[in-house]
Amino acid sequence: MAEGREGGGPLVPARPLDAIDQDILRMLQADGRASVRSVAERVHVSRANAYARINRLVEDGVIRGFGARVNHERAGHGTSAYITLKIVQNTWRTVREQLRRLPGASHIALVGGDFDVLLLVHTPDNRALRELVLTRLQAIPEVLSTRTLLVFEEEDLEPQG
């Protein structure tokens, strides 16, 4: 498995993607529940070929998984925030592991600029967000400072199908 995914093994270079692979990716991004048969029909290959290509995309780590796009507010997590973190130099891997275990953590990125880490969280309400920041995040020894950016409205820009 690739570095940064469960397992943390070495990253094997993915094989080059052709136009059919790109079409399959677009289709599965729009509808992760599409059947192999419908994928094959839409990209004009046999079912066996579509199945083999999808398996290769998964094995190569191009497709990291299949899941649902969630409306967090309707799912009981009406407060979202981006939290920037400054961390002790060379502690990214340690901090990342601790951030992965935070309730409501949705996206973690190591970035360059005025801060080191960008964290997206979804919590039930502002009280839970405050608890997460003041009690959980700021208790991580490698975290030097945080800044919380409350999300007023958000929109998923992934293909809708």
C-alpha positions as semicolon CSV with decimal commas, in nm:
position;residue;x (nm);y (nm);z (nm)
1;M;0,000;0,000;0,000
2;A;0,107;0,357;-0,052
3;E;0,268;0,575;0,213
4;G;-0,007;0,762;0,393
5;R;-0,267;0,490;0,346
6;E;-0,349;0,215;0,594
7;G;-0,052;-0,017;0,605
8;G;0,201;0,254;0,521
9;G;0,416;0,040;0,289
10;P;0,627;0,179;0,004
11;L;0,453;0,350;-0,285
12;V;0,479;0,147;-0,606
13;P;0,454;0,367;-0,916
14;A;0,111;0,349;-1,076
15;R;0,092;0,230;-1,434
16;P;0,009;0,504;-1,687
17;L;-0,363;0,577;-1,732
18;D;-0,514;0,581;-2,078
19;A;-0,833;0,754;-2,192
20;I;-1,049;0,455;-2,094
21;D;-0,901;0,452;-1,741
22;Q;-0,971;0,827;-1,713
23;D;-1,331;0,771;-1,827
24;I;-1,373;0,493;-1,569
25;L;-1,239;0,722;-1,296
26;R;-1,478;1,004;-1,391
27;M;-1,770;0,763;-1,397
28;L;-1,688;0,609;-1,058
29;Q;-1,631;0,954;-0,903
30;A;-1,977;1,053;-1,015
31;D;-2,135;0,721;-0,913
32;G;-1,927;0,492;-0,694
33;R;-2,211;0,240;-0,698
34;A;-2,204;0,196;-1,077
35;S;-2,203;-0,170;-1,177
36;V;-1,915;-0,314;-1,375
37;R;-2,164;-0,382;-1,651
38;S;-2,272;-0,017;-1,674
39;V;-1,908;0,100;-1,658
40;A;-1,820;-0,139;-1,943
41;E;-2,112;-0,019;-2,155
42;R;-2,034;0,350;-2,104
43;V;-1,663;0,319;-2,184
44;H;-1,719;0,064;-2,464
45;V;-1,517;-0,230;-2,331
46;S;-1,609;-0,583;-2,224
47;R;-1,718;-0,647;-1,866
48;A;-1,401;-0,852;-1,809
49;N;-1,187;-0,563;-1,934
50;A;-1,374;-0,310;-1,716
51;Y;-1,342;-0,538;-1,413
52;A;-0,967;-0,586;-1,472
53;R;-0,913;-0,211;-1,519
54;I;-1,103;-0,122;-1,200
55;N;-0,906;-0,384;-1,005
56;R;-0,579;-0,245;-1,144
57;L;-0,679;0,110;-1,046
58;V;-0,751;-0,014;-0,694
59;E;-0,428;-0,221;-0,671
60;D;-0,219;0,073;-0,798
61;G;-0,373;0,301;-0,535
62;V;-0,533;0,529;-0,794
63;I;-0,873;0,442;-0,648
64;R;-0,836;0,461;-0,270
65;G;-1,184;0,332;-0,193
66;F;-1,552;0,372;-0,250
67;G;-1,782;0,567;-0,024
68;A;-2,072;0,801;0,018
69;R;-2,057;1,180;-0,007
70;V;-2,224;1,292;0,313
71;N;-2,422;1,605;0,387
72;H;-2,262;1,661;0,727
73;E;-2,528;1,900;0,850
74;R;-2,809;1,653;0,779
75;A;-2,599;1,378;0,940
76;G;-2,589;1,567;1,270
77;H;-2,256;1,745;1,226
78;G;-2,375;2,098;1,156
79;T;-2,050;2,273;1,246
80;S;-1,752;2,252;1,013
81;A;-1,418;2,425;1,046
82;Y;-1,077;2,437;0,890
83;I;-0,811;2,443;1,158
84;T;-0,458;2,552;1,081
85;L;-0,178;2,416;1,297
86;K;0,183;2,511;1,348
87;I;0,378;2,208;1,462
88;V;0,726;2,128;1,586
89;Q;0,960;2,073;1,291
90;N;0,989;1,709;1,174
91;T;0,688;1,585;1,375
92;W;0,441;1,555;1,083
93;R;0,404;1,176;1,097
94;T;0,349;1,175;1,474
95;V;0,097;1,460;1,456
96;R;-0,081;1,305;1,157
97;E;-0,141;0,982;1,350
98;Q;-0,292;1,176;1,640
99;L;-0,511;1,387;1,409
100;R;-0,645;1,075;1,235
101;R;-0,794;0,965;1,568
102;L;-0,982;1,290;1,631
103;P;-1,360;1,262;1,616
104;G;-1,492;1,442;1,311
105;A;-1,156;1,479;1,135
106;S;-1,229;1,467;0,765
107;H;-0,916;1,585;0,584
108;I;-0,555;1,637;0,691
109;A;-0,291;1,808;0,477
110;L;0,072;1,900;0,530
111;V;0,111;2,238;0,360
112;G;0,367;2,508;0,301
113;G;0,320;2,869;0,406
114;D;0,233;3,046;0,729
115;F;0,120;2,721;0,896
116;D;0,213;2,355;0,864
117;V;-0,108;2,153;0,874
118;L;-0,462;2,214;0,749
119;L;-0,730;2,006;0,920
120;L;-1,098;1,989;0,822
121;V;-1,336;1,880;1,096
122;H;-1,712;1,827;1,123
123;T;-1,868;1,842;1,470
124;P;-2,224;1,838;1,602
125;D;-2,207;2,199;1,720
126;N;-1,980;2,486;1,830
127;R;-1,946;2,342;2,179
128;A;-1,805;2,016;2,039
129;L;-1,574;2,216;1,811
130;R;-1,448;2,419;2,106
131;E;-1,384;2,096;2,301
132;L;-1,197;1,946;2,006
133;V;-0,971;2,249;1,964
134;L;-0,910;2,350;2,324
135;T;-0,896;2,006;2,484
136;R;-0,783;1,761;2,216
137;L;-0,575;1,956;1,963
138;Q;-0,397;2,190;2,197
139;A;-0,308;1,895;2,423
140;I;-0,090;1,744;2,148
141;P;0,265;1,835;2,259
142;E;0,392;1,884;1,902
143;V;0,119;2,140;1,821
144;L;0,259;2,489;1,878
145;S;-0,052;2,689;1,780
146;T;-0,391;2,661;1,612
147;R;-0,626;2,892;1,429
148;T;-0,988;2,796;1,365
149;L;-1,176;2,907;1,054
150;L;-1,549;2,843;1,091
151;V;-1,722;2,728;0,771
152;F;-2,047;2,914;0,704
153;E;-2,143;2,719;0,392
154;E;-1,976;2,450;0,183
155;E;-2,028;2,273;-0,144
156;D;-1,884;1,946;-0,271
157;L;-1,728;2,007;-0,614
158;E;-1,673;1,642;-0,703
159;P;-1,852;1,517;-1,014
160;Q;-2,222;1,466;-0,951
161;G;-2,293;1,230;-1,238
